């Protein structure tokens, strides 16, 4: 499973976590990469490489979702129904074709990544095309570098004060820690133990003690797009 094409695309079309969706739409390399994901085989692939594959799948097809619908404001505008009809939502659209399977983004995240790998750091790598999400990394994930990449994503996400404010007296955290509370531990102490490795000094001590408040920063659903003239 070679992600070199996606790596090149991300390096060219992502700046400071923001995405040039128009460039992805126009780049034939992106269409070739999506086709390669569909043909890919995971037989004999180790766990790190499989997880890297599915993270790349999720992020690539989130970009494709925005491109396919021409959305310019928020991913939540896609596939929206009103009134008494059930809200389908963008994450239920079965647009993902990877490793011979047809899936929705929800299925990739919840039935594959969360169910099979049990690594909370994936929430720092999966990007739902929103400014409140972790920043999209300007390189593809690969198995040999996955541990380093996920730790670095955690550092970027946790120390970005527009998304988390952990080093202040009364910490405020991204809603991601509420949405996926069970993934980060069953108590404040377990959450603190998970967060502590990214910090030092008194902040680290406070997190390890489990004695810290937790308020929520509003999630910004506006599109994580590079502004065009």
Tab-separated table of C-alpha atoms in Angstrom:
chain	number	residue	atom	x	y	z
A	1	UNK	CA	0.000	0.000	0.000
A	2	UNK	CA	1.904	2.998	-1.289
A	3	UNK	CA	0.791	6.412	-0.036
A	4	UNK	CA	3.486	8.421	-1.834
A	5	UNK	CA	0.964	10.068	-4.171
A	6	UNK	CA	-1.242	11.175	-1.266
A	7	UNK	CA	1.846	12.388	0.582
A	8	UNK	CA	2.784	14.565	-2.379
A	9	UNK	CA	-0.771	15.917	-2.681
A	10	UNK	CA	-0.912	16.843	1.002
A	11	UNK	CA	2.460	18.569	0.878
A	12	UNK	CA	1.318	20.675	-2.093
A	13	UNK	CA	-2.265	21.447	-1.136
A	14	UNK	CA	-2.310	21.727	2.683
A	15	UNK	CA	-0.985	24.762	4.573
A	16	UNK	CA	-1.050	25.012	8.376
A	17	UNK	CA	-3.766	22.364	8.495
A	18	UNK	CA	-5.975	24.148	5.952
A	19	UNK	CA	-6.911	22.520	2.658
A	20	UNK	CA	-6.983	23.840	-0.897
A	21	UNK	CA	-10.018	21.826	-1.988
A	22	UNK	CA	-10.005	23.373	-5.445
A	23	UNK	CA	-6.473	22.087	-6.017
A	24	UNK	CA	-7.492	18.577	-4.954
A	25	UNK	CA	-10.459	18.749	-7.333
A	26	UNK	CA	-8.216	19.688	-10.250
A	27	UNK	CA	-5.362	17.274	-9.483
A	28	UNK	CA	-5.507	14.029	-11.468
A	29	UNK	CA	-3.146	12.500	-8.917
A	30	UNK	CA	-5.923	12.628	-6.331
A	31	UNK	CA	-8.250	10.602	-8.533
A	32	UNK	CA	-5.473	8.070	-9.141
A	33	UNK	CA	-4.868	7.760	-5.413
A	34	UNK	CA	-8.548	7.097	-4.680
A	35	UNK	CA	-8.543	4.407	-7.374
A	36	UNK	CA	-5.434	2.860	-5.809
A	37	UNK	CA	-7.160	2.733	-2.405
A	38	UNK	CA	-10.025	0.777	-3.935
A	39	UNK	CA	-7.643	-1.803	-5.428
A	40	UNK	CA	-5.418	-2.083	-2.335
A	41	UNK	CA	-4.998	-5.398	-0.528
A	42	UNK	CA	-4.263	-5.570	3.200
A	43	UNK	CA	-3.331	-9.247	3.206
A	44	UNK	CA	-0.146	-9.719	5.217
A	45	UNK	CA	0.017	-6.048	6.259
A	46	UNK	CA	0.976	-5.378	9.907
A	47	UNK	CA	-1.247	-3.458	12.341
A	48	UNK	CA	0.577	-0.124	12.093
A	49	UNK	CA	0.430	-0.169	8.321
A	50	UNK	CA	-3.256	-1.145	8.361
A	51	UNK	CA	-4.098	1.669	10.772
A	52	UNK	CA	-2.119	4.162	8.673
A	53	UNK	CA	-4.038	2.937	5.612
A	54	UNK	CA	-7.455	3.511	7.191
A	55	UNK	CA	-6.508	6.942	8.571
A	56	UNK	CA	-5.418	7.969	5.078
A	57	UNK	CA	-8.635	6.512	3.658
A	58	UNK	CA	-10.738	8.536	6.091
A	59	UNK	CA	-8.922	11.797	5.417
A	60	UNK	CA	-8.755	11.313	1.642
A	61	UNK	CA	-12.442	10.509	1.323
A	62	UNK	CA	-13.404	13.400	3.590
A	63	UNK	CA	-11.610	15.634	1.097
A	64	UNK	CA	-13.409	13.811	-1.729
A	65	UNK	CA	-16.767	14.357	-0.008
A	66	UNK	CA	-16.181	18.113	0.049
A	67	UNK	CA	-14.916	18.092	-3.549
A	68	UNK	CA	-17.814	15.982	-4.844
A	69	UNK	CA	-20.442	18.238	-3.315
A	70	UNK	CA	-18.626	21.509	-4.006
A	71	UNK	CA	-19.203	22.546	-0.399
A	72	UNK	CA	-17.644	25.855	0.664
A	73	UNK	CA	-18.949	26.538	4.159
A	74	UNK	CA	-19.354	23.439	6.325
A	75	UNK	CA	-19.366	19.663	5.938
A	76	UNK	CA	-22.603	19.623	7.924
A	77	UNK	CA	-24.421	21.193	4.963
A	78	UNK	CA	-23.953	17.979	2.966
A	79	UNK	CA	-26.816	15.453	2.748
A	80	UNK	CA	-28.902	17.466	5.179
A	81	UNK	CA	-32.626	16.758	5.366
A	82	UNK	CA	-35.176	18.828	7.239
A	83	UNK	CA	-38.592	18.393	8.831
A	84	UNK	CA	-39.708	14.928	9.912
A	85	UNK	CA	-37.154	13.131	7.742
A	86	UNK	CA	-34.246	11.468	9.514
A	87	UNK	CA	-31.003	13.428	9.241
A	88	UNK	CA	-28.726	11.283	7.115
A	89	UNK	CA	-25.664	13.457	7.357
A	90	UNK	CA	-22.428	13.453	5.372
A	91	UNK	CA	-20.787	10.670	7.373
A	92	UNK	CA	-23.423	8.129	6.299
A	93	UNK	CA	-22.907	8.580	2.561
A	94	UNK	CA	-21.387	5.372	1.197
A	95	UNK	CA	-18.740	6.981	-0.973
A	96	UNK	CA	-15.635	5.234	0.415
A	97	UNK	CA	-14.145	2.521	-1.777
A	98	UNK	CA	-11.096	0.979	-0.162
A	99	UNK	CA	-9.514	-2.472	-0.016
A	100	UNK	CA	-12.377	-3.887	-2.080
A	101	UNK	CA	-15.084	-2.556	0.256
A	102	UNK	CA	-17.744	0.131	-0.059
A	103	UNK	CA	-18.186	2.042	3.192
A	104	UNK	CA	-19.297	5.308	4.769
A	105	UNK	CA	-16.943	7.557	6.695
A	106	UNK	CA	-18.815	6.549	9.862
A	107	UNK	CA	-18.080	2.896	9.158
A	108	UNK	CA	-14.395	3.584	8.548
A	109	UNK	CA	-14.090	5.477	11.821
A	110	UNK	CA	-16.300	3.461	14.153
A	111	UNK	CA	-16.419	-0.069	12.741
A	112	UNK	CA	-12.801	-0.290	11.626
A	113	UNK	CA	-10.481	2.276	13.223
A	114	UNK	CA	-12.002	2.546	16.709
A	115	UNK	CA	-13.201	-1.059	16.902
A	116	UNK	CA	-10.054	-2.788	15.648
A	117	UNK	CA	-7.186	-0.613	16.890
A	118	UNK	CA	-8.149	0.938	20.254
A	119	UNK	CA	-5.673	3.840	20.032
A	120	UNK	CA	-7.238	7.128	21.244
A	121	UNK	CA	-4.578	9.098	19.391
A	122	UNK	CA	-6.458	8.416	16.146
A	123	UNK	CA	-8.789	11.242	17.164
A	124	UNK	CA	-5.848	13.620	16.637
A	125	UNK	CA	-5.353	12.301	13.093
A	126	UNK	CA	-8.902	11.959	11.715
A	127	UNK	CA	-9.986	15.273	10.233
A	128	UNK	CA	-13.662	15.961	9.578
A	129	UNK	CA	-13.072	18.978	7.288
A	130	UNK	CA	-13.768	21.401	10.150
A	131	UNK	CA	-11.608	24.060	11.753
A	132	UNK	CA	-12.426	22.551	15.144
A	133	UNK	CA	-10.904	19.224	14.073
A	134	UNK	CA	-7.207	18.521	14.516
A	135	UNK	CA	-5.192	20.135	11.716
A	136	UNK	CA	-4.805	17.998	8.616
A	137	UNK	CA	-1.227	16.771	8.471
A	138	UNK	CA	0.722	17.781	5.379
A	139	UNK	CA	2.023	14.257	4.902
A	140	UNK	CA	0.476	10.809	4.582
A	141	UNK	CA	0.537	8.367	7.481
A	142	UNK	CA	2.785	5.342	7.086
A	143	UNK	CA	3.214	2.350	9.358
A	144	UNK	CA	6.937	2.838	9.999
A	145	UNK	CA	6.377	6.399	11.248
A	146	UNK	CA	2.895	6.059	12.729
A	147	UNK	CA	3.785	6.263	16.432
A	148	UNK	CA	5.840	9.431	15.876
A	149	UNK	CA	3.174	10.963	13.647
A	150	UNK	CA	0.342	10.321	16.105
A	151	UNK	CA	2.327	11.709	19.030
A	152	UNK	CA	3.187	14.816	17.027
A	153	UNK	CA	-0.460	15.239	16.031
A	154	UNK	CA	-1.350	15.092	19.721
A	155	UNK	CA	1.174	17.828	20.473
A	156	UNK	CA	-0.174	20.064	17.702
A	157	UNK	CA	-3.800	19.547	18.695
A	158	UNK	CA	-3.426	19.765	22.470
A	159	UNK	CA	-1.227	22.865	22.498
A	160	UNK	CA	-3.299	24.804	19.956
A	161	UNK	CA	-5.240	27.218	22.153
A	162	UNK	CA	-8.001	27.622	19.553
A	163	UNK	CA	-8.831	23.939	20.092
A	164	UNK	CA	-7.686	23.219	23.666
A	165	UNK	CA	-6.575	25.337	26.626
A	166	UNK	CA	-4.954	22.866	28.997
A	167	UNK	CA	-2.120	24.925	30.459
A	168	UNK	CA	-4.458	27.458	32.093
A	169	UNK	CA	-5.863	27.313	35.610
A	170	UNK	CA	-9.283	26.124	34.435
A	171	UNK	CA	-8.678	23.842	31.427
A	172	UNK	CA	-11.017	23.917	28.448
A	173	UNK	CA	-10.985	20.953	26.094
A	174	UNK	CA	-12.206	20.187	22.606
A	175	UNK	CA	-15.620	18.489	22.399
A	176	UNK	CA	-13.722	15.533	20.898
A	177	UNK	CA	-12.965	14.504	24.480
A	178	UNK	CA	-16.702	14.473	25.194
A	179	UNK	CA	-17.811	12.821	21.940
A	180	UNK	CA	-15.377	9.934	22.443
A	181	UNK	CA	-15.130	9.970	26.236
A	182	UNK	CA	-14.933	6.194	26.559
A	183	UNK	CA	-11.870	6.065	24.276
A	184	UNK	CA	-9.856	8.302	26.614
A	185	UNK	CA	-10.630	6.485	29.859
A	186	UNK	CA	-13.459	5.920	32.298
A	187	UNK	CA	-12.453	8.631	34.776
A	188	UNK	CA	-10.850	12.049	35.043
A	189	UNK	CA	-7.719	10.327	36.369
A	190	UNK	CA	-7.449	8.103	33.280
A	191	UNK	CA	-7.972	11.071	30.975
A	192	UNK	CA	-5.278	13.003	32.846
A	193	UNK	CA	-2.857	10.074	32.586
A	194	UNK	CA	-3.483	9.942	28.849
A	195	UNK	CA	-2.861	13.690	28.371
A	196	UNK	CA	0.133	14.032	30.700
A	197	UNK	CA	2.895	12.791	28.315
A	198	UNK	CA	2.391	15.882	26.112
A	199	UNK	CA	3.120	18.304	28.977
A	200	UNK	CA	5.771	19.128	31.566
A	201	UNK	CA	6.113	20.591	35.042
A	202	UNK	CA	3.083	21.572	37.078
A	203	UNK	CA	0.670	21.011	34.202
A	204	UNK	CA	1.884	17.433	33.872
A	205	UNK	CA	1.605	16.921	37.645
A	206	UNK	CA	-1.928	18.296	37.709
A	207	UNK	CA	-3.006	16.034	34.849
A	208	UNK	CA	-1.419	12.976	36.473
A	209	UNK	CA	-3.226	13.749	39.737
A	210	UNK	CA	-6.592	13.721	38.002
A	211	UNK	CA	-7.545	16.854	39.934
A	212	UNK	CA	-8.395	19.308	37.203
A	213	UNK	CA	-11.548	20.947	35.951
A	214	UNK	CA	-12.833	20.346	32.469
A	215	UNK	CA	-14.893	22.783	30.467
A	216	UNK	CA	-15.621	22.593	26.769
A	217	UNK	CA	-14.496	24.837	23.927
A	218	UNK	CA	-17.191	25.243	21.241
A	219	UNK	CA	-16.438	23.177	18.144
A	220	UNK	CA	-15.903	25.234	14.987
A	221	UNK	CA	-17.686	23.455	12.112
A	222	UNK	CA	-16.651	25.973	9.459
A	223	UNK	CA	-14.787	24.412	6.561
A	224	UNK	CA	-11.027	24.002	7.028
A	225	UNK	CA	-10.369	25.540	3.629
A	226	UNK	CA	-7.585	27.829	2.510
A	227	UNK	CA	-9.153	31.197	1.805
A	228	UNK	CA	-9.125	32.080	-1.882
A	229	UNK	CA	-9.108	35.647	-3.260
